[in-house]
XYZ file of C-alpha atoms in Angstrom:
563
model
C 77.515 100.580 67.129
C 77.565 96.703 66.943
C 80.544 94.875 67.580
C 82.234 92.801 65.679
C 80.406 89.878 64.591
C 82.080 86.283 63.019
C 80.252 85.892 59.860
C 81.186 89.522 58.762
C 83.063 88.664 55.703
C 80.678 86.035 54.983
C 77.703 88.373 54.411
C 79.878 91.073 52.688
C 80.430 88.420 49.946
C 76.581 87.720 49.799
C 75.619 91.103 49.526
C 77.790 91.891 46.720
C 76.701 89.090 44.938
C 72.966 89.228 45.683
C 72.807 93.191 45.634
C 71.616 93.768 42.149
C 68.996 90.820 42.327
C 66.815 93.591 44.299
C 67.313 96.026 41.721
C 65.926 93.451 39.087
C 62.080 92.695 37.304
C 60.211 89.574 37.668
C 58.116 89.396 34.332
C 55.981 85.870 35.537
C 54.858 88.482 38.269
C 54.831 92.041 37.021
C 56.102 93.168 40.621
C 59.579 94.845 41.187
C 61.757 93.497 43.435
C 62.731 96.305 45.583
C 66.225 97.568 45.928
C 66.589 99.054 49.142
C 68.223 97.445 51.909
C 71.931 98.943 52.353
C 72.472 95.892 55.181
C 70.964 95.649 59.247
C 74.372 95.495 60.963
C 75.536 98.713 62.078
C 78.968 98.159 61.519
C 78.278 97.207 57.918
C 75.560 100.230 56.744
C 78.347 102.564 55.505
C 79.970 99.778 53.461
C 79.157 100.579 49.991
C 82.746 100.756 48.619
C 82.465 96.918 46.897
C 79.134 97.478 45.607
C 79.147 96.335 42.354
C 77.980 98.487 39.383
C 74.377 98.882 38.813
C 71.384 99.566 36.462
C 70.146 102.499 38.033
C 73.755 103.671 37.747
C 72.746 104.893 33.897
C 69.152 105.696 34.606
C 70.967 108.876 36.517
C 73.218 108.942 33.105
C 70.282 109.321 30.973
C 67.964 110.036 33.149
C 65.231 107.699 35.078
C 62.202 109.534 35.731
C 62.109 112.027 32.943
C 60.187 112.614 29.685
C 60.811 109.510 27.774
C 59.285 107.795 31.523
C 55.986 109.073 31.373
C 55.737 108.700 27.825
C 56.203 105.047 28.548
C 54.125 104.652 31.738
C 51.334 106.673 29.175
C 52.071 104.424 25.878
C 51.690 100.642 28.526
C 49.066 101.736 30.049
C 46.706 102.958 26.834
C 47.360 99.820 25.128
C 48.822 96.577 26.905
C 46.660 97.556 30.166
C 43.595 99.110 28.183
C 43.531 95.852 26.159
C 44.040 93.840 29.373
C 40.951 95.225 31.176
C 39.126 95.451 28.434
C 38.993 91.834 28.255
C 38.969 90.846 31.638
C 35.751 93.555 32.766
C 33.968 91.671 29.693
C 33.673 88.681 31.958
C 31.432 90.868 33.938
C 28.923 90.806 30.763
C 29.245 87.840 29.103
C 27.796 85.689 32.122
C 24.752 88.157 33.009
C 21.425 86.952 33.400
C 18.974 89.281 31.497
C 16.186 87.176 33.234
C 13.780 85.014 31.163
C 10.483 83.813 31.105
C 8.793 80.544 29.558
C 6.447 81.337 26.441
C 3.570 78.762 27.474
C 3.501 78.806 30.872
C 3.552 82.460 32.201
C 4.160 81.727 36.071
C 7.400 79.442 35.356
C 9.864 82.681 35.884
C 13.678 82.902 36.849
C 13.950 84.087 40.346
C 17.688 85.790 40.786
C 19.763 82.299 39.780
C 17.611 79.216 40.354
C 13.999 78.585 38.922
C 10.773 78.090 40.331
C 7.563 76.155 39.193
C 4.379 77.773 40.643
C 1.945 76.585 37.851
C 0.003 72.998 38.818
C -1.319 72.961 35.298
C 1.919 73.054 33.411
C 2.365 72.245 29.475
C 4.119 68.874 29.228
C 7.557 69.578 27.635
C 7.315 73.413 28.831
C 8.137 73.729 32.027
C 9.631 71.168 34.011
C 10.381 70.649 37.875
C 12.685 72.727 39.951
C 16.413 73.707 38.347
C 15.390 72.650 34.636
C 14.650 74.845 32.233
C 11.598 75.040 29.798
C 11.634 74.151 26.224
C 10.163 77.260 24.881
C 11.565 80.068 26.967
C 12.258 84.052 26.023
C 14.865 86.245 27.488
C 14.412 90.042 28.644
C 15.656 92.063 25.443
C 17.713 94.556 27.281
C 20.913 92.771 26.673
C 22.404 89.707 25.421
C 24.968 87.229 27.000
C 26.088 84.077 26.090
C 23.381 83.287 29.222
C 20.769 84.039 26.505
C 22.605 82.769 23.232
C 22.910 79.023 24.945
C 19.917 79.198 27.476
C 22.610 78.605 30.083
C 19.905 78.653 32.966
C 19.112 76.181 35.908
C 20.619 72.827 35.585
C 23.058 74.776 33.400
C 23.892 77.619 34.970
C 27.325 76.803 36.337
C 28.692 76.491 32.387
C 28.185 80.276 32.485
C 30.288 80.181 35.668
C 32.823 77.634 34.317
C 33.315 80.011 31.401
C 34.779 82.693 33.483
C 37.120 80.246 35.597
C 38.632 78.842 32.881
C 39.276 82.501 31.363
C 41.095 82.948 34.360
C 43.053 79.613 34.190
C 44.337 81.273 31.049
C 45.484 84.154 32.771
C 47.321 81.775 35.379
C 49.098 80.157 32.806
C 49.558 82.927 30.626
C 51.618 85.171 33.376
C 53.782 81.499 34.230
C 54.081 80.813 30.512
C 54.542 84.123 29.014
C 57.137 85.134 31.610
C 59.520 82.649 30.850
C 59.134 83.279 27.503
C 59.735 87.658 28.225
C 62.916 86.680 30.553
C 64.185 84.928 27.407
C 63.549 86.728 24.277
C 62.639 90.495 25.550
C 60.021 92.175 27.135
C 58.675 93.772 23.921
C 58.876 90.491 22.347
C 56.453 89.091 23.810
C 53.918 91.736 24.497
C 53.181 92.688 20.984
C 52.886 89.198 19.748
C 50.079 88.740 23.038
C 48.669 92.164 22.217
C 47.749 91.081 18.696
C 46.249 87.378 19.462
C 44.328 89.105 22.236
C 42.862 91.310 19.733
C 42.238 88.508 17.475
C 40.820 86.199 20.220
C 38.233 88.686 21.437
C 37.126 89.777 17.860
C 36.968 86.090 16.977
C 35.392 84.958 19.946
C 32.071 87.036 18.706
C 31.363 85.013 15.736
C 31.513 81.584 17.992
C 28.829 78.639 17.214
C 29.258 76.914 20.587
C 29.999 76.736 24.192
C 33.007 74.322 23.562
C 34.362 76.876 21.280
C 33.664 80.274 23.142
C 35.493 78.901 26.211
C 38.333 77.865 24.138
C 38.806 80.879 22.788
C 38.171 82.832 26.333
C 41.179 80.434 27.419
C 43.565 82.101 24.849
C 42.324 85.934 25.858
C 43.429 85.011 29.108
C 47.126 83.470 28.188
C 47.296 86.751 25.991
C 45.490 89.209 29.144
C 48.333 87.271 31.892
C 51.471 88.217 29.606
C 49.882 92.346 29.372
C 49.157 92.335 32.844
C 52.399 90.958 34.187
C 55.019 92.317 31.326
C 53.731 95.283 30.809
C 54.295 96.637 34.361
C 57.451 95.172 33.792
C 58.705 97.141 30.741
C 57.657 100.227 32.276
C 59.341 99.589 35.721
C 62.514 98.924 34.263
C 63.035 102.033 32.504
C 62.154 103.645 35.883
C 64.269 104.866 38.746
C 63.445 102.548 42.274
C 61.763 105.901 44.079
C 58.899 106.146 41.178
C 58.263 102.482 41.121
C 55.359 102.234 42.785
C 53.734 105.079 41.428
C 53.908 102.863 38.183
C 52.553 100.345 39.970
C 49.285 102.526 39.391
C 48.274 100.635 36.459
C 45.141 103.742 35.656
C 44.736 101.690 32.232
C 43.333 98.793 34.197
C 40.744 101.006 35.542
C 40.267 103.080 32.493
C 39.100 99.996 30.421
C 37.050 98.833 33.407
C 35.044 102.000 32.814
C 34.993 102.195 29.454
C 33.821 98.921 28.801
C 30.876 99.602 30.897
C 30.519 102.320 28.318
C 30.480 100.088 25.394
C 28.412 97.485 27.258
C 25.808 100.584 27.302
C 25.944 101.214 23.662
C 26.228 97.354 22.471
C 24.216 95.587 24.448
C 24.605 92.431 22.529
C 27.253 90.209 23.404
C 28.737 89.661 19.913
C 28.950 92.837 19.328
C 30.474 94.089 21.889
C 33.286 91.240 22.157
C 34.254 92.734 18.719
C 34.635 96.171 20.207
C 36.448 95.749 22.873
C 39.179 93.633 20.938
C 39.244 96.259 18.397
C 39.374 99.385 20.377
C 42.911 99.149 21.310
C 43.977 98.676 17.394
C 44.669 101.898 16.151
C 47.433 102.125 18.698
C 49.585 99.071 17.967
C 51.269 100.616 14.614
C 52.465 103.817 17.151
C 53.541 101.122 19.925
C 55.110 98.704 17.985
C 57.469 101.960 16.527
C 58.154 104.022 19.605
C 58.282 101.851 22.680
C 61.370 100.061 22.404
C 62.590 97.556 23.993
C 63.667 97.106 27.885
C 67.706 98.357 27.542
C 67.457 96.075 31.658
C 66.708 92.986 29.725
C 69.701 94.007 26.440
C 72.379 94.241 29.679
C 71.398 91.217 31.457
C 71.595 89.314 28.260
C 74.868 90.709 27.672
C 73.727 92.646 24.557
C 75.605 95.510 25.319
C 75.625 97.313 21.489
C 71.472 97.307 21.700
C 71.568 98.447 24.924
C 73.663 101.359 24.255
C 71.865 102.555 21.461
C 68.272 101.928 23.495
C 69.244 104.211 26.074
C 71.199 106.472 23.860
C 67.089 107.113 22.516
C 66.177 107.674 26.145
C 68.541 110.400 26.246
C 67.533 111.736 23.449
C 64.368 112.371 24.643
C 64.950 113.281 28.470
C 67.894 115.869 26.763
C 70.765 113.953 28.994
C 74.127 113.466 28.122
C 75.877 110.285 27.124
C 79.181 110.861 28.257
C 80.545 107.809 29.630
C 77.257 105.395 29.082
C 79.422 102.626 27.315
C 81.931 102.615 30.071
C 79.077 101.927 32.724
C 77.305 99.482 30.593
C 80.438 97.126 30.411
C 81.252 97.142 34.247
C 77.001 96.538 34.662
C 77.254 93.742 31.730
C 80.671 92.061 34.310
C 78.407 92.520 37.245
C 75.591 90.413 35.817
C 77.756 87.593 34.845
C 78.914 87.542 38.608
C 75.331 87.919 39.427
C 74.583 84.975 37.505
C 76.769 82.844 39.974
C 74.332 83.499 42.710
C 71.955 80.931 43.855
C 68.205 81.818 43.867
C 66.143 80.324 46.768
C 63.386 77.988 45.691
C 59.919 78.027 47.281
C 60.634 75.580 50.227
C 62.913 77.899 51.279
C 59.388 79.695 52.370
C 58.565 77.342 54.800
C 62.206 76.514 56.198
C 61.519 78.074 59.782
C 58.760 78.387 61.975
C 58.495 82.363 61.368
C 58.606 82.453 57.947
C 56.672 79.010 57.453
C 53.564 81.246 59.528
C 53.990 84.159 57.624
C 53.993 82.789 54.478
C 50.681 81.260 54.583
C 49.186 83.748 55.970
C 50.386 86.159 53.279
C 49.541 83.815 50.511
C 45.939 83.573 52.299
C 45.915 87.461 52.016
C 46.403 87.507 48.368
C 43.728 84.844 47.854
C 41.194 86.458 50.021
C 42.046 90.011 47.964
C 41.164 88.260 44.836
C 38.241 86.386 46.257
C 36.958 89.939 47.172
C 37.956 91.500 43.845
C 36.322 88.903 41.627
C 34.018 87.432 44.276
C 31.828 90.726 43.853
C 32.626 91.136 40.138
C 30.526 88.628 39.863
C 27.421 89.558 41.420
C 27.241 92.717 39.709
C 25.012 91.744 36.853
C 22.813 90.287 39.867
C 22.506 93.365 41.773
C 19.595 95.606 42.018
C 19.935 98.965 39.643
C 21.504 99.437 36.506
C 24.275 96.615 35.404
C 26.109 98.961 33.211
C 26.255 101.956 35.740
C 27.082 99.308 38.705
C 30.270 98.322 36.415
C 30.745 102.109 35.326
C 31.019 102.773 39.050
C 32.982 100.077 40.397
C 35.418 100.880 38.049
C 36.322 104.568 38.736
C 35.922 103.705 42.456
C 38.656 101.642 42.471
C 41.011 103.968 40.288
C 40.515 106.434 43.082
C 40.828 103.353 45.879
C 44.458 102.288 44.474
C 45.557 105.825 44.108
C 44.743 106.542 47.811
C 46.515 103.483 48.923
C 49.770 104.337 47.048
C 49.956 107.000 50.000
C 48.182 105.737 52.539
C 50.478 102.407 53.225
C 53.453 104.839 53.780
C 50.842 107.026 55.959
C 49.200 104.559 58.176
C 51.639 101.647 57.477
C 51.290 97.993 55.673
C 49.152 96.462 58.773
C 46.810 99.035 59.422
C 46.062 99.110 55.637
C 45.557 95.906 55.001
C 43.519 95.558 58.254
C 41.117 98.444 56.982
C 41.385 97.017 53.374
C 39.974 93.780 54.447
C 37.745 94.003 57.154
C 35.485 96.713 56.014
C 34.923 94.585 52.670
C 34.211 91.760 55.176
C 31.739 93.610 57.564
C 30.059 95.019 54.324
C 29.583 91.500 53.020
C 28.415 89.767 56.074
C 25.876 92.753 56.783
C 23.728 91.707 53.407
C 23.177 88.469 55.153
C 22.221 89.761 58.086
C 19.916 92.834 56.119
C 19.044 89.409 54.013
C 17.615 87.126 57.146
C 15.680 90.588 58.852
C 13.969 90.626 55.557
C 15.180 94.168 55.309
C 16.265 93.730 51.749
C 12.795 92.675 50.263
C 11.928 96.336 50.866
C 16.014 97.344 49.936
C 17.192 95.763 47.582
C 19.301 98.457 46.359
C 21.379 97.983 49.812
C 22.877 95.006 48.154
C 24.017 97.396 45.675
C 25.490 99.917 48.473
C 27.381 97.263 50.704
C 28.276 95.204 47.548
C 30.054 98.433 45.489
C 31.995 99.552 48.802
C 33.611 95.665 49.584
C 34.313 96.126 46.162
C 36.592 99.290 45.735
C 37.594 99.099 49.095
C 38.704 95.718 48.662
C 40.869 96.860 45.998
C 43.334 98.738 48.068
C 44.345 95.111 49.943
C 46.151 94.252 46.181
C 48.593 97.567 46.678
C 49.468 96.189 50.312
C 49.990 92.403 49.678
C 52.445 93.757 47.477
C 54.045 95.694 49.379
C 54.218 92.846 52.178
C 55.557 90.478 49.910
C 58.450 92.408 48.919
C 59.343 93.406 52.427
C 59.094 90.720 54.865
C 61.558 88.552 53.004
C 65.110 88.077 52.263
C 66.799 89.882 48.980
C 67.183 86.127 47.821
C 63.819 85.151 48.894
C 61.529 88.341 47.970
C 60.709 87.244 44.143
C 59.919 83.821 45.217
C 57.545 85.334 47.741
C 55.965 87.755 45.486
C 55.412 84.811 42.795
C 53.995 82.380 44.904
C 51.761 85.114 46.599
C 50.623 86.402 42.795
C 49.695 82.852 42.639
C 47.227 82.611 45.485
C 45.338 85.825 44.335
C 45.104 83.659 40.660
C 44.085 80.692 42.804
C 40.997 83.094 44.140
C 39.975 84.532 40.912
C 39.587 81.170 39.364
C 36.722 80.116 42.709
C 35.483 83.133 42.540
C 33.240 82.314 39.917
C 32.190 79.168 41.555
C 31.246 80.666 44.692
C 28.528 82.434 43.046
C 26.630 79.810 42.488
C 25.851 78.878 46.291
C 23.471 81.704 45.145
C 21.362 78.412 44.780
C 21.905 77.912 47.999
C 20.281 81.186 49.175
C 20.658 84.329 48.012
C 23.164 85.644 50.029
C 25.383 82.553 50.703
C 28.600 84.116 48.382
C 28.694 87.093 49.910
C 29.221 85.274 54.082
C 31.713 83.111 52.316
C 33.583 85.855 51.044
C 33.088 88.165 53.872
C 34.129 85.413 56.161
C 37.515 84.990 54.016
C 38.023 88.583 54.159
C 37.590 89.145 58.278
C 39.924 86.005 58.828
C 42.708 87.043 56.352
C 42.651 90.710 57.758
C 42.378 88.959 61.581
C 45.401 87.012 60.964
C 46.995 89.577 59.243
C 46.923 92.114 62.149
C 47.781 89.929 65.158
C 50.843 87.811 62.871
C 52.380 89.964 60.321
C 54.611 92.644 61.427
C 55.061 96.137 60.350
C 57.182 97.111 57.297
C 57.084 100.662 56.891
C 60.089 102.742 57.436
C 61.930 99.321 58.695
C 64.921 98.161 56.886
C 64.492 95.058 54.765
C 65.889 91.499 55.621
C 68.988 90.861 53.434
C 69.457 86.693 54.530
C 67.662 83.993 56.229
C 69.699 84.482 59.488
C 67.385 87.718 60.039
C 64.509 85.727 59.804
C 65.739 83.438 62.887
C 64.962 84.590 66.601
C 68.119 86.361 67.733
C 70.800 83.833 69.763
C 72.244 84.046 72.828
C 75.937 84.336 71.363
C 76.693 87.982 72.357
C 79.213 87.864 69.538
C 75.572 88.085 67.206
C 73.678 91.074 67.372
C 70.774 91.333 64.770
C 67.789 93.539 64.243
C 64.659 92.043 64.024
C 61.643 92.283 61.706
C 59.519 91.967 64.710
């Protein structure tokens, strides 16, 4: 047992007035904060008498992972994250390159992404020098993109690119944007509103005249694809007790769409139509959403709407059979602990970089989330430039990493956080880097399907790293810290998917240039990762910023550390 210590009373106070932040949703991220973390000092672990009265305090009432939970988890998932990754896997398609030829001069061909002029004896005004497109040219009639509506070849290639950064700018903005806007007016509020321009956007977007106007409409999707992504998770986590939390994390509608657009990429292989379909396909489902989802009874307390509240989860205990018997009582002394929670002050994001230790590990976890994404999208968009099928390539990456994610829901708690991430990381990495090196042998220019292989595998390996920098985030930090964190990390991975796009164009550069930069990412991140982040699992979580500072020599002071 620790002794007594001097700032006892002093951290009693702050953990009964920060207590219930960890309990709490951050819509602008989607992530839960967690709500574990009972205190590190020995002499305080047992001291739960002055708790104050919490949410999950009527989940047990009417029950918090019963029927009326899945049904939710089910009803989010088959439309707000369907509709999402509907949307987002379309990216995938709408920049492809069907190849192209020019009519009058046979020998002018595309070769991968830039263009080469073999023919001396060239028609004037038909095919010009190196990186400029012809005059008269024909595209392969296997598919359409907006590559072959606007001839976005060449010297113009990087619009096609720009397209697909700027969808995810949207999506930046829409998750900052749109979760102000859910913290303020409800959860439900503001995803059916989103849900329905989304479906307008990308059923609008198919009819388009211009560049100017496609990418102004792809900006929209992704405002409308940020608030599904991040509030979705949200409405469904808040109806859910802490334990099942990151099984909802599982988003399998994210996946699910990724699949089944590659589907309907198969069946409509032009562009237009299939930007109608997949902002249609979720409609037949917002008339049964819109009626039985309700809204978050988390958001009705903290807003001190105590009457909706009550009658919300009165619904849920309808459904999970649970009785009511003393749910108003409860839902008074929660609505009296919010208002005290209110009083608390939130740490801003300098507070990140206010020591040495947590200055290190913050960019080095922020650097992890933006290598993840780099990964995730990095390869996304090579896909329609990899040898084999396009449509069975996205078909496959897809349901790959629906099984990835669901292994790594079990595997961080197996082989911890580090060792995850390590593995999550560096094999991408290694895959990535060994298509240059297969590249420079000249072993690809008999296998070119290895591109394929290695590619796929960074892929839906890669995808496991997004279940662990979550993770991370919400345990190296202080209860008044961890959203913060979370945020700013959730940031970084937006940050990657927006270069990602870019990056693909050193294609130019030689073929396999995208794939060493984001291998090389990858192998740092997970480097850095291993030898500077500590382990989480099983360890109790911080609760102030005096755990984060090496321990004193005041024998009066005895603290556990992180590391």
């Amino acid at each position: 047992m620790a002794k007594s210590i001097d700032y006892k009373n002093d951290r009693k106070e702050l953990r009964s007035d920060s207590l219930d932040l960890a309990t709490s949703i951050d819509a602008g991220t989607g992530i839960p904060k967690h709500d574990e973390g009972d205190g590190l000092l020995a002499d305080v672990e047992n001291d739960t008498e002055h708790e104050p009265a919490k949410f999950e305090d009527v989940l047990h009432i009417v029950g918090g992972s019963n029927r009326f939970q899945i049904l939710v988890y089910i009803m989010v998932n088959v439309s707000f994250e369907f509709a999402a990754s509907c949307a987002t896997t379309y990216f995938i398609i709408e920049g492809a390159n069907p190849g192209w030829s020019c009519v009058k001069c046979e020998k002018y061909v595309s070769n991968g992404s830039y263009c080469s002029q073999f023919s001396a004896n060239a028609t004037e005004g038909s095919c010009k020098n190196d990186n400029h497109n012809c005059h008269n040219m024909t595209f392969n009639i296997q598919y359409t993109s907006i590559v072959s509506e606007w001839a976005l070849v060449c010297n113009e290639s990087w619009i096609a690119k720009l397209v697909a950064s700027i969808f995810f700018v949207g999506l930046l903005v829409g998750v900052v944007v749109m979760g102000q806007i859910s913290d303020r007016f409800g959860r439900k509020t503001s995803l059916i509103p989103c849900w329905v321009v989304l479906i307008i956007a990308q059923s609008v977007v198919s009819v388009a005249p211009s560049v100017s106007i496609y990418v102004t409409i792809r900006f929209v999707a992704g405002m409308c694809v940020g608030c599904l992504a991040a509030n979705g998770a949200v409405l469904a986590m808040e109806f859910m007790d802490p334990k099942w939390r990151t099984v909802v994390g599982f988003r399998f509608g994210w996946q699910v769409g990724h699949c089944v657009t590659a589907l309907m990429a198969y069946l409509l292989p032009d562009w237009r139509k299939l930007s109608l379909a997949t902002g249609l396909i979720s409609l037949p489902l917002l008339p049964i959403i819109v009626y039985f989802l309700p809204e978050s009874a988390r958001w009705y307390v903290e807003k001190q709407k105590i009457d909706q509240a009550e009658n919300c989860l009165k619904y849920v205990a309808k459904i999970n059979a649970k009785d009511t018997t003393g749910l108003r009582e409860k839902l008074e002394l929660i609505s009296n602990a919010e208002t005290a929670k209110k009083k608390a002050k939130s740490l801003n994001i300098t507070y990140l970089f206010r020591t040495r230790k947590l200055a290190i590990r913050s960019v080095v976890l922020i650097y992890a989330w933006l290598a993840t994404s780099l990964v995730f999208y990095g390869v996304s968009n090579q896909l329609s430039d990899m040898t084999g099928n396009l449509y069975l390539n996205v078909f496959i990456s897809g349901a790959g990493v629906l099984l990835t994610r669901w292994t790594f829901v079990f595997l961080v708690n197996w082989i911890g956080r580090r060792i995850s991430l390590l593995i999550s990381l560096s094999i991408p990495g290694l895959c990535l880097l060994a298509i240059m090196i297969m590249d420079l042998t000249g072993f690809l220019d008999k296998n070119p399907m290895f591109v394929t292989y290695f590619g796929l595998a960074a892929y839906i390996i890669g995808a496991g790293a997004w279940c662990v920098t979550t993770y991370y985030s919400a345990e190296l930090y202080p209860t008044l810290l961890r959203n913060t964190a979370t945020g700013t990390g959730y940031m970084g991975a937006r940050i990657g998917s927006i270069i990602a796009p870019q990056i693909s164009l050193m294609s130019s550069l030689h073929e396999s240039a995208p794939y060493v930069v984001v291998g090389a990412v990858a192998l740092s991140s997970a480097a850095l990762n291993f030898f500077i982040l500590p382990e989480t699992t099983n360890r109790p979580l911080p609760e102030d910023l005096e755990e984060q500072k090496p321990v004193r020599s005041n024998p009066k002071i005895k603290l556990i550390r992180l590391s």
